[in-house]
C-alpha cells in the first residue's frame, strides 16, 4: 500500500528547501525528528479539507477498515469523541444520548460542550468503575423507557479491563429503534484484523473512534474517526467540520506520517503478526492461570490480573514488576492491566513470565464492597456544572455538594461522579477507594 504523506515529507526533507514557514525549528535537529516535522505547506494538503496526499492516505485507511470513510485525528480519540457527540446532537433541539456509565472523561466534556443530556445505562452487576457490562436487552430497555427518542446510544468497548460488549446485538437493537450506535473503541483499533473481524464498524456501529496509538505502531495522539457505510449521511458529510470545530489548526505531520505508514504495515503482514502475538499472550495467560492467578476480560491483547484473589493489590503487583523493569499500563487496588502488541518481543514475554514466577501466592484479600450502581441525583446539567465556578475540596467534605469538573486521573480517566450530580456518602466511599482524595464541587 502506498504511503503518500510519508513519501511527500521524505522528499521535502531531502530537498534543499529554505523553510520560511512554521514550525520554528526549521528542520534543525533538537530532539532528532524535526526534519520530518512540517506544516500544511504547498503539496502537503490540509487535514480538514484534503484533496491530495491526506485524502489519498485516508482512503487507504478507509479500505483497510471497511468504512464509508476513516478520518485522521492527530489529537487522539478524545477529539473524535467530541466530534461524534457533536454529529449525533447537531440539529437536535434537546439532544439526549444514552450512554453506558463507564465513559472516558472526554465523553463528559463533549456532552458539556454540546449541551447534551445523558441518560446513563448501568450494568446489573458492576465489578469496577471501568467496566459496564451491559447487554442488548439493557439498551432496549433504556431506549423504551426514555422520554424521547435518543440522538444516539454510546458505549465503550473494549473497556480498560479488557471486557468486550456484544456490539452486534446492541447494534441490532439500535437499528430496530432507528438510533445510531456510537462506540468508544479507543482500545480496539486492532479488532478488525483478527481472524474473525470484531471491529465495531463491522459489527454494525454507525461511528466509532480508535486510538491507533494505543494498539497499533502509531505515534501518541494518532487516532481514527470511522464512519460506517450505513451511518446517516450527515455523519459523513459533516465529520470534517465537526473535527475541525474542536481541533487545533496545527495538526502534527509526524503523527500524520505515522498514521500513513501504519496503512502499509496493516496491509502487509499485520494479520499474521497479530495472530502470532495472540498465541504468545494466550500462552502467558495459561501460565498465569496455572500459577493460580485469576484473569479478567476477553480481549486478545490485554491481560487483566485480579490481584486481590492472589493476595496482593494491583498496585503491589505493579511495583514488583517495576522492580524488574517491566512497566504495566495500569493498576489500582484491585487489578493489574498489561497491554501487548506484535512489537513486544518473545524476550519480553520470557521476562514477564519469569517475574511472575517468583511471586508467591498469599491469602486472598477481600474486595471492598462498593455501590457502583447507585444512581446519583442530578442537580444541574453537565454543561451548567462544567461551566460553573468551582472549588476543590477534600473528598470527605464533598458529600451533599454538586460535582463540577470530573476529577479523574488518566489512566483510566473514567469518572465516578459526573458533573452536575450530587455527591452521596456512597460516591464518596467509591472515590476514596480509588484514591481520589480531592474533588471539584460547585461553589
Ligand atoms: C476508553 C478510552 N476512551 C478514550 C480515550 C481517549 O483516547 P486518546 O488518549 O486517544 O485521546 C481513552 C484514553 O485512555 C480511553 O481509555
Tab-separated table of C-alpha atoms and ligand atoms in Angstrom:
chain	number	residue	atom	x	y	z
A	1	UNK	CA	0.000	0.000	0.000
A	2	UNK	CA	1.270	3.493	-0.864
A	3	UNK	CA	2.352	5.977	1.796
A	4	UNK	CA	1.744	9.368	0.159
A	5	UNK	CA	2.179	11.533	3.267
A	6	UNK	CA	5.416	9.887	4.382
A	7	UNK	CA	6.744	9.971	0.791
A	8	UNK	CA	5.979	13.670	0.418
A	9	UNK	CA	7.705	14.602	3.674
A	10	UNK	CA	10.708	12.435	2.869
A	11	UNK	CA	11.261	14.120	-0.482
A	12	UNK	CA	10.758	17.559	1.109
A	13	UNK	CA	13.275	16.897	3.867
A	14	UNK	CA	15.814	15.561	1.372
A	15	UNK	CA	15.432	18.637	-0.829
A	16	UNK	CA	17.431	21.757	-0.186
A	17	UNK	CA	14.341	23.737	0.846
A	18	UNK	CA	14.638	27.017	2.725
A	19	UNK	CA	11.921	26.772	5.370
A	20	UNK	CA	10.194	30.130	5.685
A	21	UNK	CA	7.187	28.522	7.328
A	22	UNK	CA	6.297	27.035	10.700
A	23	UNK	CA	7.425	25.150	12.828
A	24	UNK	CA	10.089	27.412	14.302
A	25	UNK	CA	12.793	24.739	14.491
A	26	UNK	CA	13.120	24.959	10.664
A	27	UNK	CA	14.033	21.302	10.451
A	28	UNK	CA	17.105	21.626	12.703
A	29	UNK	CA	17.550	18.640	14.997
A	30	UNK	CA	16.904	19.451	18.653
A	31	UNK	CA	15.137	16.200	19.533
A	32	UNK	CA	16.074	14.472	16.296
A	33	UNK	CA	12.859	14.195	14.300
A	34	UNK	CA	12.427	17.878	13.398
A	35	UNK	CA	13.434	17.384	9.730
A	36	UNK	CA	10.215	15.485	9.106
A	37	UNK	CA	8.051	17.790	11.201
A	38	UNK	CA	6.404	20.160	8.739
A	39	UNK	CA	3.169	22.112	8.486
A	40	UNK	CA	0.457	22.392	5.824
A	41	UNK	CA	2.813	23.727	3.109
A	42	UNK	CA	2.086	23.611	-0.601
A	43	UNK	CA	1.648	19.969	-1.619
A	44	UNK	CA	1.245	18.730	1.976
A	45	UNK	CA	-2.579	19.008	1.800
A	46	UNK	CA	-4.881	20.318	4.551
A	47	UNK	CA	-6.208	17.930	7.202
A	48	UNK	CA	-9.727	19.315	7.438
A	49	UNK	CA	-10.289	19.921	3.690
A	50	UNK	CA	-7.982	17.442	1.991
A	51	UNK	CA	-7.773	16.823	-1.732
A	52	UNK	CA	-4.250	15.455	-2.039
A	53	UNK	CA	-1.924	13.207	-0.053
A	54	UNK	CA	-4.046	13.221	3.132
A	55	UNK	CA	-7.178	12.323	1.203
A	56	UNK	CA	-5.313	9.503	-0.545
A	57	UNK	CA	-3.957	8.194	2.741
A	58	UNK	CA	-7.346	8.373	4.490
A	59	UNK	CA	-8.861	6.499	1.526
A	60	UNK	CA	-6.277	3.756	2.103
A	61	UNK	CA	-7.282	3.586	5.778
A	62	UNK	CA	-10.975	3.511	4.819
A	63	UNK	CA	-10.450	0.485	2.590
A	64	UNK	CA	-8.455	-1.304	5.317
A	65	UNK	CA	-11.170	-0.718	7.938
A	66	UNK	CA	-14.123	-1.201	5.554
A	67	UNK	CA	-15.661	2.183	6.372
A	68	UNK	CA	-17.532	4.833	4.377
A	69	UNK	CA	-14.628	6.996	5.437
A	70	UNK	CA	-11.876	6.964	8.035
A	71	UNK	CA	-10.873	10.446	9.205
A	72	UNK	CA	-7.495	11.047	10.830
A	73	UNK	CA	-7.073	12.729	14.201
A	74	UNK	CA	-3.719	13.901	15.495
A	75	UNK	CA	-5.363	14.660	18.849
A	76	UNK	CA	-6.367	11.196	19.953
A	77	UNK	CA	-9.755	9.582	20.344
A	78	UNK	CA	-10.640	12.460	22.671
A	79	UNK	CA	-11.084	14.709	19.626
A	80	UNK	CA	-13.076	12.018	17.789
A	81	UNK	CA	-15.391	11.613	20.794
A	82	UNK	CA	-16.176	15.347	20.788
A	83	UNK	CA	-16.847	15.145	17.035
A	84	UNK	CA	-19.083	12.056	17.391
A	85	UNK	CA	-21.230	13.682	20.082
A	86	UNK	CA	-21.458	16.900	18.073
A	87	UNK	CA	-22.541	14.969	14.950
A	88	UNK	CA	-25.170	12.986	16.848
A	89	UNK	CA	-26.569	16.114	18.534
A	90	UNK	CA	-26.376	18.508	15.594
A	91	UNK	CA	-29.834	19.799	14.600
A	92	UNK	CA	-31.444	18.294	17.721
A	93	UNK	CA	-33.249	20.796	19.927
A	94	UNK	CA	-32.845	18.861	23.175
A	95	UNK	CA	-30.293	16.172	22.393
A	96	UNK	CA	-30.178	13.072	24.566
A	97	UNK	CA	-27.515	10.370	24.432
A	98	UNK	CA	-27.961	7.076	26.267
A	99	UNK	CA	-24.537	6.005	27.464
A	100	UNK	CA	-23.099	3.049	29.341
A	101	UNK	CA	-21.797	4.566	32.562
A	102	UNK	CA	-18.077	3.709	32.190
A	103	UNK	CA	-17.354	6.592	29.804
A	104	UNK	CA	-13.946	8.184	29.442
A	105	UNK	CA	-13.922	11.778	30.687
A	106	UNK	CA	-13.682	13.050	27.079
A	107	UNK	CA	-17.318	11.990	26.691
A	108	UNK	CA	-18.430	14.060	29.692
A	109	UNK	CA	-16.685	17.143	28.341
A	110	UNK	CA	-18.133	16.500	24.867
A	111	UNK	CA	-21.610	16.398	26.437
A	112	UNK	CA	-20.836	19.690	28.214
A	113	UNK	CA	-19.611	21.361	25.030
A	114	UNK	CA	-22.606	20.143	23.002
A	115	UNK	CA	-25.094	20.734	25.866
A	116	UNK	CA	-26.372	17.223	25.529
A	117	UNK	CA	-28.371	15.423	28.175
A	118	UNK	CA	-27.100	11.965	29.094
A	119	UNK	CA	-29.214	9.016	30.206
A	120	UNK	CA	-26.933	6.519	31.924
A	121	UNK	CA	-27.182	2.783	31.383
A	122	UNK	CA	-25.905	0.753	34.369
A	123	UNK	CA	-24.862	-2.891	34.456
A	124	UNK	CA	-26.726	-5.336	36.669
A	125	UNK	CA	-23.576	-6.449	38.484
A	126	UNK	CA	-20.868	-3.788	38.457
A	127	UNK	CA	-17.323	-5.020	39.030
A	128	UNK	CA	-15.272	-1.855	38.690
A	129	UNK	CA	-15.653	1.783	37.601
A	130	UNK	CA	-14.034	0.908	34.281
A	131	UNK	CA	-16.464	-1.908	33.456
A	132	UNK	CA	-20.108	-1.598	32.438
A	133	UNK	CA	-21.117	-4.946	31.027
A	134	UNK	CA	-24.499	-4.084	29.572
A	135	UNK	CA	-26.445	-6.302	27.173
A	136	UNK	CA	-28.597	-5.574	24.135
A	137	UNK	CA	-31.602	-6.085	26.448
A	138	UNK	CA	-30.344	-3.314	28.744
A	139	UNK	CA	-30.027	-0.991	25.749
A	140	UNK	CA	-33.524	-1.915	24.536
A	141	UNK	CA	-34.963	-1.178	27.986
A	142	UNK	CA	-33.147	2.154	28.149
A	143	UNK	CA	-34.440	3.244	24.731
A	144	UNK	CA	-38.001	2.150	25.529
A	145	UNK	CA	-38.096	3.879	28.897
A	146	UNK	CA	-36.593	7.089	27.560
A	147	UNK	CA	-38.952	10.109	27.486
A	148	UNK	CA	-37.897	10.915	23.909
A	149	UNK	CA	-36.055	9.323	21.041
A	150	UNK	CA	-32.350	9.442	21.879
A	151	UNK	CA	-29.936	11.057	19.443
A	152	UNK	CA	-27.543	8.133	19.953
A	153	UNK	CA	-26.527	5.196	22.099
A	154	UNK	CA	-22.895	5.400	23.239
A	155	UNK	CA	-20.846	2.505	24.611
A	156	UNK	CA	-17.209	1.817	25.455
A	157	UNK	CA	-15.856	-1.479	24.164
A	158	UNK	CA	-13.243	-2.770	24.826
A	159	UNK	CA	-13.054	-1.195	28.262
A	160	UNK	CA	-9.878	-0.546	30.228
A	161	UNK	CA	-10.014	-4.005	31.811
A	162	UNK	CA	-10.386	-5.862	28.517
A	163	UNK	CA	-14.128	-6.566	28.596
A	164	UNK	CA	-15.903	-6.569	25.248
A	165	UNK	CA	-19.600	-5.823	24.763
A	166	UNK	CA	-21.819	-7.703	22.317
A	167	UNK	CA	-21.750	-4.852	19.802
A	168	UNK	CA	-23.523	-6.921	17.128
A	169	UNK	CA	-26.620	-7.429	19.287
A	170	UNK	CA	-26.560	-3.870	20.624
A	171	UNK	CA	-26.310	-2.556	17.043
A	172	UNK	CA	-29.341	-4.642	16.033
A	173	UNK	CA	-31.416	-3.119	18.846
A	174	UNK	CA	-30.267	0.383	17.866
A	175	UNK	CA	-31.186	-0.327	14.257
A	176	UNK	CA	-34.644	-1.541	15.290
A	177	UNK	CA	-35.300	1.816	17.019
A	178	UNK	CA	-33.543	3.951	14.404
A	179	UNK	CA	-30.935	5.194	16.889
A	180	UNK	CA	-27.284	5.489	15.771
A	181	UNK	CA	-24.778	3.474	17.791
A	182	UNK	CA	-21.501	5.210	18.658
A	183	UNK	CA	-18.643	3.170	20.076
A	184	UNK	CA	-15.604	4.304	22.006
A	185	UNK	CA	-13.245	1.718	20.513
A	186	UNK	CA	-10.141	3.578	21.721
A	187	UNK	CA	-8.604	0.271	22.853
A	188	UNK	CA	-9.652	-1.796	19.837
A	189	UNK	CA	-8.051	-0.478	16.631
A	190	UNK	CA	-6.678	-3.990	16.009
A	191	UNK	CA	-10.043	-5.761	16.274
A	192	UNK	CA	-10.687	-5.643	12.518
A	193	UNK	CA	-7.540	-7.656	11.846
A	194	UNK	CA	-8.393	-10.700	13.935
A	195	UNK	CA	-9.230	-13.913	12.066
A	196	UNK	CA	-12.865	-13.047	12.800
A	197	UNK	CA	-13.319	-9.304	12.305
A	198	UNK	CA	-14.584	-7.877	15.616
A	199	UNK	CA	-14.304	-4.198	14.756
A	200	UNK	CA	-17.370	-2.166	15.858
A	201	UNK	CA	-17.944	-0.861	12.301
A	202	UNK	CA	-18.151	-4.440	11.011
A	203	UNK	CA	-20.490	-5.261	13.919
A	204	UNK	CA	-22.966	-2.525	12.986
A	205	UNK	CA	-21.895	0.690	14.760
A	206	UNK	CA	-22.623	3.956	12.922
A	207	UNK	CA	-19.402	5.597	14.089
A	208	UNK	CA	-16.510	4.732	16.331
A	209	UNK	CA	-13.175	6.119	17.388
A	210	UNK	CA	-9.963	4.089	17.584
A	211	UNK	CA	-6.823	5.329	19.304
A	212	UNK	CA	-4.412	3.976	16.696
A	213	UNK	CA	-1.603	4.886	19.096
A	214	UNK	CA	-2.851	2.543	21.824
A	215	UNK	CA	-2.603	-0.783	19.986
A	216	UNK	CA	-1.010	-0.105	16.578
A	217	UNK	CA	2.527	1.143	15.883
A	218	UNK	CA	1.447	4.792	15.675
A	219	UNK	CA	2.833	7.843	17.490
A	220	UNK	CA	0.931	9.035	20.551
A	221	UNK	CA	-2.070	11.119	19.513
A	222	UNK	CA	-2.784	9.268	16.240
A	223	UNK	CA	-6.433	8.151	16.055
A	224	UNK	CA	-9.263	7.396	13.632
A	225	UNK	CA	-12.849	8.551	13.436
A	226	UNK	CA	-14.596	5.839	11.419
A	227	UNK	CA	-17.958	6.494	9.765
A	228	UNK	CA	-19.837	3.410	8.639
A	229	UNK	CA	-21.353	2.902	5.190
A	230	UNK	CA	-24.733	2.601	6.934
A	231	UNK	CA	-24.460	5.752	9.043
A	232	UNK	CA	-26.737	8.744	8.432
A	233	UNK	CA	-25.414	10.800	5.506
A	234	UNK	CA	-24.839	13.861	7.723
A	235	UNK	CA	-22.308	11.961	9.854
A	236	UNK	CA	-20.138	11.526	6.792
A	237	UNK	CA	-20.689	14.929	5.210
A	238	UNK	CA	-20.236	16.923	8.442
A	239	UNK	CA	-17.452	14.864	10.042
A	240	UNK	CA	-14.585	17.104	8.927
A	241	UNK	CA	-16.224	20.294	10.114
A	242	UNK	CA	-17.094	18.562	13.399
A	243	UNK	CA	-13.459	17.520	13.890
A	244	UNK	CA	-12.134	20.947	12.963
A	245	UNK	CA	-14.589	22.622	15.358
A	246	UNK	CA	-12.695	21.137	18.301
A	247	UNK	CA	-9.219	20.585	16.846
A	248	UNK	CA	-6.022	22.570	16.628
A	249	UNK	CA	-5.276	24.287	13.305
A	250	UNK	CA	-1.754	22.856	13.514
A	251	UNK	CA	-2.031	19.096	13.006
A	252	UNK	CA	1.157	17.148	13.676
A	253	UNK	CA	2.697	15.875	10.439
A	254	UNK	CA	4.782	13.436	12.452
A	255	UNK	CA	1.535	11.800	13.562
A	256	UNK	CA	0.029	12.021	10.065
A	257	UNK	CA	3.108	10.258	8.641
A	258	UNK	CA	2.801	7.661	11.343
A	259	UNK	CA	-0.885	7.006	10.524
A	260	UNK	CA	0.044	6.865	6.839
A	261	UNK	CA	2.875	4.361	7.396
A	262	UNK	CA	0.546	2.292	9.538
A	263	UNK	CA	-1.654	1.637	6.479
A	264	UNK	CA	1.260	-0.054	4.744
A	265	UNK	CA	2.031	-2.013	7.907
A	266	UNK	CA	-1.590	-3.154	8.290
A	267	UNK	CA	-1.890	-4.199	4.667
A	268	UNK	CA	1.368	-6.115	4.742
A	269	UNK	CA	1.810	-8.920	7.263
A	270	UNK	CA	-0.010	-7.444	10.264
A	271	UNK	CA	-2.702	-10.139	10.417
A	272	UNK	CA	-0.057	-12.868	10.742
A	273	UNK	CA	1.964	-10.928	13.307
A	274	UNK	CA	-1.200	-10.254	15.300
A	275	UNK	CA	-2.159	-13.934	15.217
A	276	UNK	CA	1.347	-14.907	16.432
A	277	UNK	CA	1.160	-12.378	19.265
A	278	UNK	CA	-2.234	-13.668	20.360
A	279	UNK	CA	-0.749	-17.167	20.634
A	280	UNK	CA	2.012	-15.745	22.888
A	281	UNK	CA	-0.487	-13.797	25.011
A	282	UNK	CA	-2.644	-16.931	25.315
A	283	UNK	CA	0.388	-18.955	26.477
A	284	UNK	CA	1.144	-16.317	29.077
A	285	UNK	CA	-2.491	-16.305	30.201
A	286	UNK	CA	-2.387	-20.110	30.585
A	287	UNK	CA	0.861	-19.882	32.543
A	288	UNK	CA	-0.603	-17.275	34.919
A	289	UNK	CA	-3.787	-19.327	35.424
A	290	UNK	CA	-1.704	-22.426	36.219
A	291	UNK	CA	0.163	-20.383	38.819
A	292	UNK	CA	-3.168	-19.547	40.448
A	293	UNK	CA	-3.872	-16.058	39.135
A	294	UNK	CA	-7.469	-15.170	38.215
A	295	UNK	CA	-7.687	-13.262	34.956
A	296	UNK	CA	-10.456	-10.984	33.770
A	297	UNK	CA	-11.696	-9.796	30.375
A	298	UNK	CA	-11.804	-11.380	26.946
A	299	UNK	CA	-9.647	-9.013	24.983
A	300	UNK	CA	-6.912	-10.711	22.994
A	301	UNK	CA	-4.121	-8.174	23.532
A	302	UNK	CA	-4.715	-7.445	27.201
A	303	UNK	CA	-4.125	-9.375	30.381
A	304	UNK	CA	-6.030	-8.156	33.421
A	305	UNK	CA	-4.967	-9.806	36.646
A	306	UNK	CA	-7.365	-9.927	39.601
A	307	UNK	CA	-4.611	-9.187	42.106
A	308	UNK	CA	-6.668	-9.442	45.316
A	309	UNK	CA	-7.535	-13.097	44.789
A	310	UNK	CA	-3.773	-13.845	44.673
A	311	UNK	CA	-3.213	-11.963	47.924
A	312	UNK	CA	-1.827	-8.683	46.554
A	313	UNK	CA	-3.218	-5.342	45.472
A	314	UNK	CA	-2.875	-4.458	41.816
A	315	UNK	CA	-0.547	-1.623	42.845
A	316	UNK	CA	1.704	-4.090	44.725
A	317	UNK	CA	1.978	-6.341	41.658
A	318	UNK	CA	2.749	-3.258	39.583
A	319	UNK	CA	5.645	-2.372	41.890
A	320	UNK	CA	7.017	-5.944	41.856
A	321	UNK	CA	7.071	-5.938	38.052
A	322	UNK	CA	8.503	-2.416	38.017
A	323	UNK	CA	11.413	-3.634	40.127
A	324	UNK	CA	12.172	-5.985	37.200
A	325	UNK	CA	11.903	-3.011	34.835
A	326	UNK	CA	8.545	-4.146	33.475
A	327	UNK	CA	6.059	-1.272	33.206
A	328	UNK	CA	2.352	-2.107	33.015
A	329	UNK	CA	-0.408	0.030	31.543
A	330	UNK	CA	-2.486	0.372	34.694
A	331	UNK	CA	-3.005	-0.798	38.236
A	332	UNK	CA	-5.245	0.054	41.141
A	333	UNK	CA	-6.179	-1.673	44.388
A	334	UNK	CA	-7.992	-4.484	42.559
A	335	UNK	CA	-6.341	-5.076	39.180
A	336	UNK	CA	-3.201	-5.008	37.099
A	337	UNK	CA	-3.531	-4.429	33.344
A	338	UNK	CA	-0.902	-5.380	30.768
A	339	UNK	CA	-1.222	-4.383	27.106
A	340	UNK	CA	0.570	-6.253	24.307
A	341	UNK	CA	1.143	-5.754	20.593
A	342	UNK	CA	3.258	-7.569	17.986
A	343	UNK	CA	6.001	-5.083	18.870
A	344	UNK	CA	6.550	-6.949	22.161
A	345	UNK	CA	9.357	-9.423	21.543
A	346	UNK	CA	9.466	-13.104	22.554
A	347	UNK	CA	12.105	-11.994	25.107
A	348	UNK	CA	9.603	-9.568	26.665
A	349	UNK	CA	7.214	-12.491	27.259
A	350	UNK	CA	10.014	-14.539	28.850
A	351	UNK	CA	10.873	-11.691	31.234
A	352	UNK	CA	7.232	-11.249	32.254
A	353	UNK	CA	6.883	-14.986	32.850
A	354	UNK	CA	9.991	-15.134	34.962
A	355	UNK	CA	8.922	-12.060	37.010
A	356	UNK	CA	5.520	-13.611	37.764
A	357	UNK	CA	7.121	-16.967	38.507
A	358	UNK	CA	8.830	-15.529	41.576
A	359	UNK	CA	5.616	-14.077	43.044
A	360	UNK	CA	4.248	-16.419	45.710
A	361	UNK	CA	0.503	-16.736	46.258
A	362	UNK	CA	-0.763	-15.327	49.573
A	363	UNK	CA	-4.095	-15.357	51.397
A	364	UNK	CA	-6.645	-13.627	49.178
A	365	UNK	CA	-7.582	-10.072	50.143
A	366	UNK	CA	-11.293	-9.398	50.476
A	367	UNK	CA	-12.683	-6.993	47.896
A	368	UNK	CA	-14.187	-3.801	49.290
A	369	UNK	CA	-17.911	-3.631	48.526
A	370	UNK	CA	-18.760	-0.530	46.530
A	371	UNK	CA	-22.134	0.832	45.475
A	372	UNK	CA	-21.243	1.433	41.851
A	373	UNK	CA	-24.809	1.065	40.577
A	374	UNK	CA	-26.145	3.767	42.799
A	375	UNK	CA	-27.906	6.313	40.574
A	376	UNK	CA	-26.951	9.718	41.958
A	377	UNK	CA	-29.411	12.594	41.843
A	378	UNK	CA	-28.693	15.235	39.222
A	379	UNK	CA	-28.880	18.853	40.366
A	380	UNK	CA	-27.525	20.572	37.239
A	381	UNK	CA	-26.971	19.716	33.592
A	382	UNK	CA	-23.469	18.514	32.730
A	383	UNK	CA	-22.865	21.719	30.801
A	384	UNK	CA	-24.017	24.011	33.607
A	385	UNK	CA	-21.895	22.120	36.132
A	386	UNK	CA	-18.752	22.134	33.981
A	387	UNK	CA	-19.099	25.851	33.201
A	388	UNK	CA	-19.965	26.981	36.766
A	389	UNK	CA	-17.456	28.385	39.271
A	390	UNK	CA	-15.963	25.578	41.319
A	391	UNK	CA	-13.652	24.892	44.224
A	392	UNK	CA	-11.529	21.900	45.171
A	393	UNK	CA	-12.378	20.227	48.486
A	394	UNK	CA	-11.312	17.080	50.342
A	395	UNK	CA	-13.449	14.186	49.125
A	396	UNK	CA	-14.850	13.556	52.655
A	397	UNK	CA	-16.180	17.109	52.689
A	398	UNK	CA	-17.891	16.796	49.293
A	399	UNK	CA	-20.943	14.812	50.439
A	400	UNK	CA	-24.104	16.750	49.563
A	401	UNK	CA	-22.220	19.058	47.160
A	402	UNK	CA	-22.573	19.141	43.354
A	403	UNK	CA	-19.760	17.667	41.281
A	404	UNK	CA	-18.165	20.268	38.947
A	405	UNK	CA	-15.444	19.036	36.580
A	406	UNK	CA	-14.859	15.310	36.725
A	407	UNK	CA	-11.821	14.651	38.881
A	408	UNK	CA	-10.054	11.618	37.487
A	409	UNK	CA	-6.524	10.880	36.559
A	410	UNK	CA	-5.551	9.177	33.320
A	411	UNK	CA	-5.408	6.198	33.140
A	412	UNK	CA	-8.216	5.188	33.367
A	413	UNK	CA	-9.977	8.618	33.297
A	414	UNK	CA	-13.370	7.024	33.953
A	415	UNK	CA	-15.311	9.350	36.273
A	416	UNK	CA	-17.139	8.030	39.336
A	417	UNK	CA	-19.011	11.252	39.979
A	418	UNK	CA	-20.271	13.049	36.899
A	419	UNK	CA	-20.555	16.834	36.606
A	420	UNK	CA	-23.910	18.046	37.933
A	421	UNK	CA	-24.535	15.053	40.236
A	422	UNK	CA	-24.930	15.376	43.993
A	423	UNK	CA	-22.150	13.515	45.765
A	424	UNK	CA	-23.522	10.954	48.178
A	425	UNK	CA	-21.887	9.070	51.041
A	426	UNK	CA	-21.544	6.010	48.761
A	427	UNK	CA	-19.999	8.016	45.915
A	428	UNK	CA	-17.542	9.495	48.404
A	429	UNK	CA	-16.583	5.979	49.559
A	430	UNK	CA	-16.003	4.890	45.936
A	431	UNK	CA	-13.880	7.973	45.266
A	432	UNK	CA	-11.784	7.197	48.359
A	433	UNK	CA	-11.466	3.557	47.283
A	434	UNK	CA	-9.915	4.727	44.028
A	435	UNK	CA	-7.613	7.128	45.944
A	436	UNK	CA	-9.365	10.261	44.728
A	437	UNK	CA	-8.830	12.481	47.748
A	438	UNK	CA	-9.788	15.850	46.280
A	439	UNK	CA	-12.792	16.731	44.158
A	440	UNK	CA	-14.084	19.813	42.397
A	441	UNK	CA	-17.524	20.968	43.529
A	442	UNK	CA	-19.734	23.885	42.564
A	443	UNK	CA	-19.354	26.922	44.855
B	1	LIG	C1	-11.713	4.118	26.853
B	1	LIG	C2	-10.983	5.329	26.400
B	1	LIG	N1	-11.600	6.189	25.578
B	1	LIG	C3	-10.986	7.297	25.111
B	1	LIG	C4	-9.698	7.593	25.475
B	1	LIG	C5	-9.037	8.829	24.955
B	1	LIG	O1	-8.138	8.450	23.966
B	1	LIG	P1	-6.929	9.367	23.485
B	1	LIG	O2	-5.895	9.301	24.557
B	1	LIG	O3	-6.504	8.723	22.204
B	1	LIG	O4	-7.458	10.746	23.289
B	1	LIG	C6	-9.010	6.708	26.343
B	1	LIG	C7	-7.634	7.018	26.769
B	1	LIG	O5	-7.039	6.388	27.568
B	1	LIG	C8	-9.674	5.556	26.807
B	1	LIG	O6	-9.066	4.698	27.646
